[in-house]
mmCIF file with all atom_site columns, C-alpha atoms in Angstrom:
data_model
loop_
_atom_site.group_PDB
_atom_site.id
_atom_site.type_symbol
_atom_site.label_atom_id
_atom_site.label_alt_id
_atom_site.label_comp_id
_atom_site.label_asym_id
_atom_site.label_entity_id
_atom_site.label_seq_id
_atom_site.pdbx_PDB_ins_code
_atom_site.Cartn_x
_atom_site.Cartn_y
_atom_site.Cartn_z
_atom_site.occupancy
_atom_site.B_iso_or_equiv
_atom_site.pdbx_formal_charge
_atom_site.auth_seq_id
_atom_site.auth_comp_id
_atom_site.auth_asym_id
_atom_site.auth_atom_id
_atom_site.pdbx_PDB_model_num
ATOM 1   C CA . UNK A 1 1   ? 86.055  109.813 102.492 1.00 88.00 ? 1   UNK A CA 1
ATOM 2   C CA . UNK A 1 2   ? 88.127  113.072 101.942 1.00 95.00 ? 2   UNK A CA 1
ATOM 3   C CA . UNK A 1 3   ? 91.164  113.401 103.526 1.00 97.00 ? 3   UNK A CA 1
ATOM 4   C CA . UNK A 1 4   ? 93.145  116.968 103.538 1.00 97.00 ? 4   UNK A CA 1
ATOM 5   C CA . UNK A 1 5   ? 96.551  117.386 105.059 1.00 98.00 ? 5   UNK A CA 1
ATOM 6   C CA . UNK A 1 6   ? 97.320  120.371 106.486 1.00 98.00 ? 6   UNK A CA 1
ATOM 7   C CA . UNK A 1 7   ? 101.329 121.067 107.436 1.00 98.00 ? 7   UNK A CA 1
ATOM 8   C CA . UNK A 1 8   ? 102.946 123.240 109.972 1.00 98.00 ? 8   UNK A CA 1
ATOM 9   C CA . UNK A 1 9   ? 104.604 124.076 113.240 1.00 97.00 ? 9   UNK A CA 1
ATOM 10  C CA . UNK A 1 10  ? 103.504 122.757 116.369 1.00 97.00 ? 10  UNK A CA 1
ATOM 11  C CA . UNK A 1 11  ? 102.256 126.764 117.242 1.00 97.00 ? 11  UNK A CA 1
ATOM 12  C CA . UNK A 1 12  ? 99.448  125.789 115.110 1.00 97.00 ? 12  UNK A CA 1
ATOM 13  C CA . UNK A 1 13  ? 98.503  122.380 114.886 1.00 98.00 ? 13  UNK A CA 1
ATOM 14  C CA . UNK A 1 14  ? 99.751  121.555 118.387 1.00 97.00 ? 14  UNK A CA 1
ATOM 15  C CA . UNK A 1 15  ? 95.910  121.006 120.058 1.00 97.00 ? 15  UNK A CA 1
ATOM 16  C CA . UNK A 1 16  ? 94.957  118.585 116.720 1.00 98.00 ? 16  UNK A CA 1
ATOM 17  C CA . UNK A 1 17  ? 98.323  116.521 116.683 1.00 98.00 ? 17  UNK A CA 1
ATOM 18  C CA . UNK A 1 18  ? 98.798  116.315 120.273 1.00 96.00 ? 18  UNK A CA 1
ATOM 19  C CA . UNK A 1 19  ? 95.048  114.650 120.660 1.00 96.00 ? 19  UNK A CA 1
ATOM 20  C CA . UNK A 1 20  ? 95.469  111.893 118.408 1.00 97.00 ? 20  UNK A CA 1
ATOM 21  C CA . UNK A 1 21  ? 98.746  111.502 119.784 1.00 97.00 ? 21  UNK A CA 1
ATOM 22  C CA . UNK A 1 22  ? 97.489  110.882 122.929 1.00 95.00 ? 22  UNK A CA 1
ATOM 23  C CA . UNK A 1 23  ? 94.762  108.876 121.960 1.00 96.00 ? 23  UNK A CA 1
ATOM 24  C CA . UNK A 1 24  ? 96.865  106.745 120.524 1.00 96.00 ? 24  UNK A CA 1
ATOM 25  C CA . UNK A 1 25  ? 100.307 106.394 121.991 1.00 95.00 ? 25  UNK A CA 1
ATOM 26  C CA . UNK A 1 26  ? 99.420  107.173 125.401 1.00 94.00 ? 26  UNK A CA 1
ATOM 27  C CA . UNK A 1 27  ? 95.898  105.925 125.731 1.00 95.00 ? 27  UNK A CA 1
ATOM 28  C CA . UNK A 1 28  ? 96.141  102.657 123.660 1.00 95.00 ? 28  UNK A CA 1
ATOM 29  C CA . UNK A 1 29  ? 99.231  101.819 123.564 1.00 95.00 ? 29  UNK A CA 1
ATOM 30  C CA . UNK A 1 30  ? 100.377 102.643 126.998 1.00 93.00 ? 30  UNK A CA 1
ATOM 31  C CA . UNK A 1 31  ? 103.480 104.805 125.822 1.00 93.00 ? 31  UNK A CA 1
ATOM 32  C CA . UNK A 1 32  ? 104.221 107.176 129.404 1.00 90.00 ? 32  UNK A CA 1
ATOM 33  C CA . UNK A 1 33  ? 103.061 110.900 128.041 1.00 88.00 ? 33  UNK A CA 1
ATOM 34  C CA . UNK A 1 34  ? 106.393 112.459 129.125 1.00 86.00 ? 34  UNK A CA 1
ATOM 35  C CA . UNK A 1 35  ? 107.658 110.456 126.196 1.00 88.00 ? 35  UNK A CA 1
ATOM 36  C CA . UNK A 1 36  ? 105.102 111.215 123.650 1.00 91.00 ? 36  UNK A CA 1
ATOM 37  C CA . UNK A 1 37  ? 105.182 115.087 123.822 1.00 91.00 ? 37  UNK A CA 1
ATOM 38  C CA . UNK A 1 38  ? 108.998 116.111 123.381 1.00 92.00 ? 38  UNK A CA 1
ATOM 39  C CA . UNK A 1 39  ? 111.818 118.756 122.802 1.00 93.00 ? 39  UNK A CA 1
ATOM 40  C CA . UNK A 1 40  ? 111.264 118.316 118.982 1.00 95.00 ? 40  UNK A CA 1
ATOM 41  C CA . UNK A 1 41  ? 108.100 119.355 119.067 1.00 96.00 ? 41  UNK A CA 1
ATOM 42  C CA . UNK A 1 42  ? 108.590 122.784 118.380 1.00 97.00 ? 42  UNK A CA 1
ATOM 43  C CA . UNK A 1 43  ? 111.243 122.358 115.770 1.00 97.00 ? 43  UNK A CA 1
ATOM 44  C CA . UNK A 1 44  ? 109.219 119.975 113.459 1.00 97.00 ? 44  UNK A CA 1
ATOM 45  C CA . UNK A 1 45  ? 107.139 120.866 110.972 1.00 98.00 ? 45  UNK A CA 1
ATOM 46  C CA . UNK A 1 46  ? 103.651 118.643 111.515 1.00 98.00 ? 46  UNK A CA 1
ATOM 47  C CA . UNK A 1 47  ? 101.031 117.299 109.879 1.00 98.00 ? 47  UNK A CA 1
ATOM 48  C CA . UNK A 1 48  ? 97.530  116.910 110.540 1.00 98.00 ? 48  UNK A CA 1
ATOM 49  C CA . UNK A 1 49  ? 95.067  114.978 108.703 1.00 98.00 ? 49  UNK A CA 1
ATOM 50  C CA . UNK A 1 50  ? 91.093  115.810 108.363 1.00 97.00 ? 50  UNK A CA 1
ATOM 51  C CA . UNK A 1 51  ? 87.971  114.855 106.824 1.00 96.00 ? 51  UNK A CA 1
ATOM 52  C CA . UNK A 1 52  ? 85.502  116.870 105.188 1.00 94.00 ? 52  UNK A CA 1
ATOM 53  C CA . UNK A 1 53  ? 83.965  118.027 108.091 1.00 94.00 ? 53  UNK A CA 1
ATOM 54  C CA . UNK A 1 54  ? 87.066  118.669 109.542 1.00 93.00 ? 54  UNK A CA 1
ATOM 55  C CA . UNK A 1 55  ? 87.353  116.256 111.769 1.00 94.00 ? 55  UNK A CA 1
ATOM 56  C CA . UNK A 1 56  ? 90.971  115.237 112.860 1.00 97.00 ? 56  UNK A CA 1
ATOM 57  C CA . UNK A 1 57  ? 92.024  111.830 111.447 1.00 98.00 ? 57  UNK A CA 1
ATOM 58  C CA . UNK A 1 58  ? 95.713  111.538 112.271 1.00 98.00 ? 58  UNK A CA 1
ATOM 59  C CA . UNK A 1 59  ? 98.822  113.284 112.325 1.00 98.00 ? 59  UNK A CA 1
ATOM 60  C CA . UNK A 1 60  ? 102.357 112.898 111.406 1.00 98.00 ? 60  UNK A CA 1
ATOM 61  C CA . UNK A 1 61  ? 105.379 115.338 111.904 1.00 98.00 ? 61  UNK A CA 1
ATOM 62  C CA . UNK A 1 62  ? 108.872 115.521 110.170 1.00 98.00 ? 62  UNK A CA 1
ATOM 63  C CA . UNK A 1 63  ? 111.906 117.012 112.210 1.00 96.00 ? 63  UNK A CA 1
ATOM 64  C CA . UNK A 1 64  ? 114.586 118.761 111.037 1.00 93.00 ? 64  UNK A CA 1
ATOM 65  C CA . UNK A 1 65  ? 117.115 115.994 110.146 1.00 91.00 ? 65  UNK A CA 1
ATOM 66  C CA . UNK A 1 66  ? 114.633 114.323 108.052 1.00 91.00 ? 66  UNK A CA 1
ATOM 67  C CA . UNK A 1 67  ? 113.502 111.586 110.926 1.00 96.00 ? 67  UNK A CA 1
ATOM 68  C CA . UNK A 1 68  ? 109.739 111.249 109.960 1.00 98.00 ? 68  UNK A CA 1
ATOM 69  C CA . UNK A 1 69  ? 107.824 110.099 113.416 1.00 95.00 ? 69  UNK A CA 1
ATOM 70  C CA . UNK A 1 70  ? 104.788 110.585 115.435 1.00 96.00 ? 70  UNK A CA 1
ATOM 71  C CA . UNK A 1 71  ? 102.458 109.116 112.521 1.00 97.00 ? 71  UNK A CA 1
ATOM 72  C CA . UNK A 1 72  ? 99.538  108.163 114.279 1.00 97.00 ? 72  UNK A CA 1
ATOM 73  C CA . UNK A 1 73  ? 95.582  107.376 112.886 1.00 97.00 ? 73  UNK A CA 1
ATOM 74  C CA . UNK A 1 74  ? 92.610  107.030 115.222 1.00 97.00 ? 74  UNK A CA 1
ATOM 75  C CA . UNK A 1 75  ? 91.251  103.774 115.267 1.00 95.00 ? 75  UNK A CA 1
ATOM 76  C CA . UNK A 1 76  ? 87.866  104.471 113.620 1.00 94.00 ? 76  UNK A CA 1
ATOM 77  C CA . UNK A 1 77  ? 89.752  105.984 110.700 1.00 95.00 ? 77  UNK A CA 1
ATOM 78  C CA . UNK A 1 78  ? 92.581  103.062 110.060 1.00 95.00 ? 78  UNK A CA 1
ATOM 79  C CA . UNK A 1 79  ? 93.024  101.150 106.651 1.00 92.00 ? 79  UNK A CA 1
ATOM 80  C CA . UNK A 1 80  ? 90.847  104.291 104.923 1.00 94.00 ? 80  UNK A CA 1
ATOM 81  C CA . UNK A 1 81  ? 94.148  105.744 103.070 1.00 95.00 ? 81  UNK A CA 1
ATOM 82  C CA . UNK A 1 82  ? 94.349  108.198 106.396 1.00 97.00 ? 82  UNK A CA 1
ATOM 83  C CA . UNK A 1 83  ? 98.270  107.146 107.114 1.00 97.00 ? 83  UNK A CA 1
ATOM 84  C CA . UNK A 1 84  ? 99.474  106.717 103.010 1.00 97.00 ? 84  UNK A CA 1
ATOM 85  C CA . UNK A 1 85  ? 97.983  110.358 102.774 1.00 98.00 ? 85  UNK A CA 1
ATOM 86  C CA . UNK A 1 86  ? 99.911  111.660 105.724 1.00 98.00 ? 86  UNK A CA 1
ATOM 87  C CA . UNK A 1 87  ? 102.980 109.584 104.760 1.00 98.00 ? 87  UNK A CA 1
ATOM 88  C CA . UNK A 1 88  ? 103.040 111.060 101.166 1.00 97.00 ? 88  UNK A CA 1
ATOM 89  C CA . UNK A 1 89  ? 102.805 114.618 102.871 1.00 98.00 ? 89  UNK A CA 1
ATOM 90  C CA . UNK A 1 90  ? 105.488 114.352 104.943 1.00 98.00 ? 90  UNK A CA 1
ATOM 91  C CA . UNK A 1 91  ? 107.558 112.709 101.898 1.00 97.00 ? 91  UNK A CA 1
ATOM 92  C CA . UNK A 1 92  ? 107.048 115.735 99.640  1.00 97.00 ? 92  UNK A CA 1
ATOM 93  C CA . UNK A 1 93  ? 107.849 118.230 102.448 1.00 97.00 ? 93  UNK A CA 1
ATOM 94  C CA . UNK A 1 94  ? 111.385 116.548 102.502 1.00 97.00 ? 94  UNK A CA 1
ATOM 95  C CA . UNK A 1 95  ? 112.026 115.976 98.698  1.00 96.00 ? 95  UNK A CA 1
ATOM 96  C CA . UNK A 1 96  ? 110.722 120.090 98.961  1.00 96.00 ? 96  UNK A CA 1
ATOM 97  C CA . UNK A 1 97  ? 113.467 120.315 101.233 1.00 95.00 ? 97  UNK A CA 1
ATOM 98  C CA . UNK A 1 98  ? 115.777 118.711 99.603  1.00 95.00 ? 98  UNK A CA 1
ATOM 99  C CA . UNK A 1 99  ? 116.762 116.242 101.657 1.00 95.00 ? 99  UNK A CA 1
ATOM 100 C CA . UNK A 1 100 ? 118.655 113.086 101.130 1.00 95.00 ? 100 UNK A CA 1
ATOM 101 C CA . UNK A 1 101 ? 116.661 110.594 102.582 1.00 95.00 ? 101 UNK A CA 1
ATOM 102 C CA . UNK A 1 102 ? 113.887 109.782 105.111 1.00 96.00 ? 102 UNK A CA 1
ATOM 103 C CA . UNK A 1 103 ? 114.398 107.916 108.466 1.00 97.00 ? 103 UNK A CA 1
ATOM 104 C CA . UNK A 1 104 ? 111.952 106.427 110.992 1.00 97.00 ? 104 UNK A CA 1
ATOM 105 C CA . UNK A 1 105 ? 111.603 104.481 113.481 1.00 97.00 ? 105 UNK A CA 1
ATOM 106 C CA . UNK A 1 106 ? 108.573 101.587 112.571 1.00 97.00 ? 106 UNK A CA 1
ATOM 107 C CA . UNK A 1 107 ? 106.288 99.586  115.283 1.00 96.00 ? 107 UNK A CA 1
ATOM 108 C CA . UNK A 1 108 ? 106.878 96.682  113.796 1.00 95.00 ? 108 UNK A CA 1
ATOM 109 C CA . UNK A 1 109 ? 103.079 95.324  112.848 1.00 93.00 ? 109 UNK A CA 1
ATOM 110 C CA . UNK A 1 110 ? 103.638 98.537  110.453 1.00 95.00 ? 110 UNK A CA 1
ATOM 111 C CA . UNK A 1 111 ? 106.755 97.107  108.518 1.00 96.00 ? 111 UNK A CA 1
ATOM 112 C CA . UNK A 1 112 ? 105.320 96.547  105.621 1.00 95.00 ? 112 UNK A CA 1
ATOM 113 C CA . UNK A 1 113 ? 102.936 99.849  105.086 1.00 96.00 ? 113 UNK A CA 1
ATOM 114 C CA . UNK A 1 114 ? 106.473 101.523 105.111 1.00 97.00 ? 114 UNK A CA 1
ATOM 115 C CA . UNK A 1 115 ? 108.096 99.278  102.777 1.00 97.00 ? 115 UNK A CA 1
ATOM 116 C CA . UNK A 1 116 ? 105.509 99.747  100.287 1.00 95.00 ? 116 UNK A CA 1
ATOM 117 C CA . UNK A 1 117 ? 106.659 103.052 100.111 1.00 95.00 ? 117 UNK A CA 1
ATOM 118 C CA . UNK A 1 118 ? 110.548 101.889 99.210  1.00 97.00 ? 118 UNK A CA 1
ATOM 119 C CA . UNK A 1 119 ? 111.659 102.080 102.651 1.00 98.00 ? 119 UNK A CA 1
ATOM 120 C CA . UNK A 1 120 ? 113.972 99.508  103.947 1.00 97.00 ? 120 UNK A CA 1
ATOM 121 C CA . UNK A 1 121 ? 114.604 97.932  107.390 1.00 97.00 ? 121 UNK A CA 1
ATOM 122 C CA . UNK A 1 122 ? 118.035 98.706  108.882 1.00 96.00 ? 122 UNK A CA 1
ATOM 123 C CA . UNK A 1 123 ? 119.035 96.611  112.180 1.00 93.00 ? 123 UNK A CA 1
ATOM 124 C CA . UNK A 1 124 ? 117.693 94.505  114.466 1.00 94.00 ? 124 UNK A CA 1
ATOM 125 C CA . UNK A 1 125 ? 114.319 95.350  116.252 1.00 95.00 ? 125 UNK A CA 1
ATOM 126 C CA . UNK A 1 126 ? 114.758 97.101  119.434 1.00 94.00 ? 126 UNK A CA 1
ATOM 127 C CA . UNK A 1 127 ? 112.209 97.998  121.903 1.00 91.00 ? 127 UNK A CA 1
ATOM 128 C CA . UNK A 1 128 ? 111.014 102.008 121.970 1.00 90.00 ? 128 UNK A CA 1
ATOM 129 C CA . UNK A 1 129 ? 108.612 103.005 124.597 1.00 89.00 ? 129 UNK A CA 1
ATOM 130 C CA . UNK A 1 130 ? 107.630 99.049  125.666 1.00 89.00 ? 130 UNK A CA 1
ATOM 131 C CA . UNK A 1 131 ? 106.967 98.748  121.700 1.00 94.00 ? 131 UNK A CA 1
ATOM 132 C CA . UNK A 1 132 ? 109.160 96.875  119.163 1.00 94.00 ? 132 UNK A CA 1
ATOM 133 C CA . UNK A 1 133 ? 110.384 98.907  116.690 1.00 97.00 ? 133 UNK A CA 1
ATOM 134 C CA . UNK A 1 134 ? 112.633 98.755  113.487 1.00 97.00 ? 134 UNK A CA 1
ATOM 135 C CA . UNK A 1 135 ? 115.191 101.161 112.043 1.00 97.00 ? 135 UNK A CA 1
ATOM 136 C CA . UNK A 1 136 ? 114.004 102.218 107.981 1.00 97.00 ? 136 UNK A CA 1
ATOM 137 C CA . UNK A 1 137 ? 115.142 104.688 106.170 1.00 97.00 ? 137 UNK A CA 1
ATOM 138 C CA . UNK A 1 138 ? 114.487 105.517 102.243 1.00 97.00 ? 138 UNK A CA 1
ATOM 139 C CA . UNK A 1 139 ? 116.777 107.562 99.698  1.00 96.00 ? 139 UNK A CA 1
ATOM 140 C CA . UNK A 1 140 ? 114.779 111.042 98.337  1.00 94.00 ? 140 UNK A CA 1
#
């Protein structure tokens, strides 16, 4: 499969990113939707992923501060290389940047995709959204 990541403000690839957002956070994972859409929205740069026949994969989106979030894959396209090609995006958008490092916020079952990448754990789990989550960050 071809995968092609396309970057930019939430203008533009608001209707892709929003629908496997909510296929995802809101639908499966039961996440309320007035927490999935947000304020930083608008002031993130996003990321949407698509096949050949442009079909939407996943999405991703990197705010301003350098907090990477909202990475999401729709279940018929998971453990295909959809989420390492969004994550490698999103990392070259902030090295472009220039910024220091990377920060997110993990579901825990996804730990160790992120620290494949050279991102460590920070913390203690804490819950996000009904979800438990870690702190990670990684150095640019």
């Amino acid at each position: 499969m071809k995968i092609e990541i396309e970057s930019g403000d939430w203008k533009k690839l608001e209707h892709p990113a929003s629908r496997v957002r909510l296929m995802v956070f809101v639908a499966e994972q039961k996440v309320p939707k007035e927490e999935e859409i947000d304020d930083l929205d608008p002031v993130s740069t996003h990321f949407v992923a698509w096949d050949e026949r442009h079909m939407t994969l996943g999405c991703a989106r990197l705010t301003p501060d350098g907090h990477i979030g909202r990475l999401a894959v729709l279940r018929p396209f998971r453990a295909r290389g959809v989420g390492a090609a969004l994550l490698e995006a999103v990392l070259a958008e902030a090295r472009k940047r220039g910024l220091p490092e990377a920060v997110l916020h993990a579901q825990t079952h996804a730990r160790g995709f992120y620290e494949r990448y050279g991102f460590a754990a920070e913390g203690n789990e804490f819950d996000e959204c009904g979800i438990p989550h870690i702190r990670m960050r990684l150095a640019l």
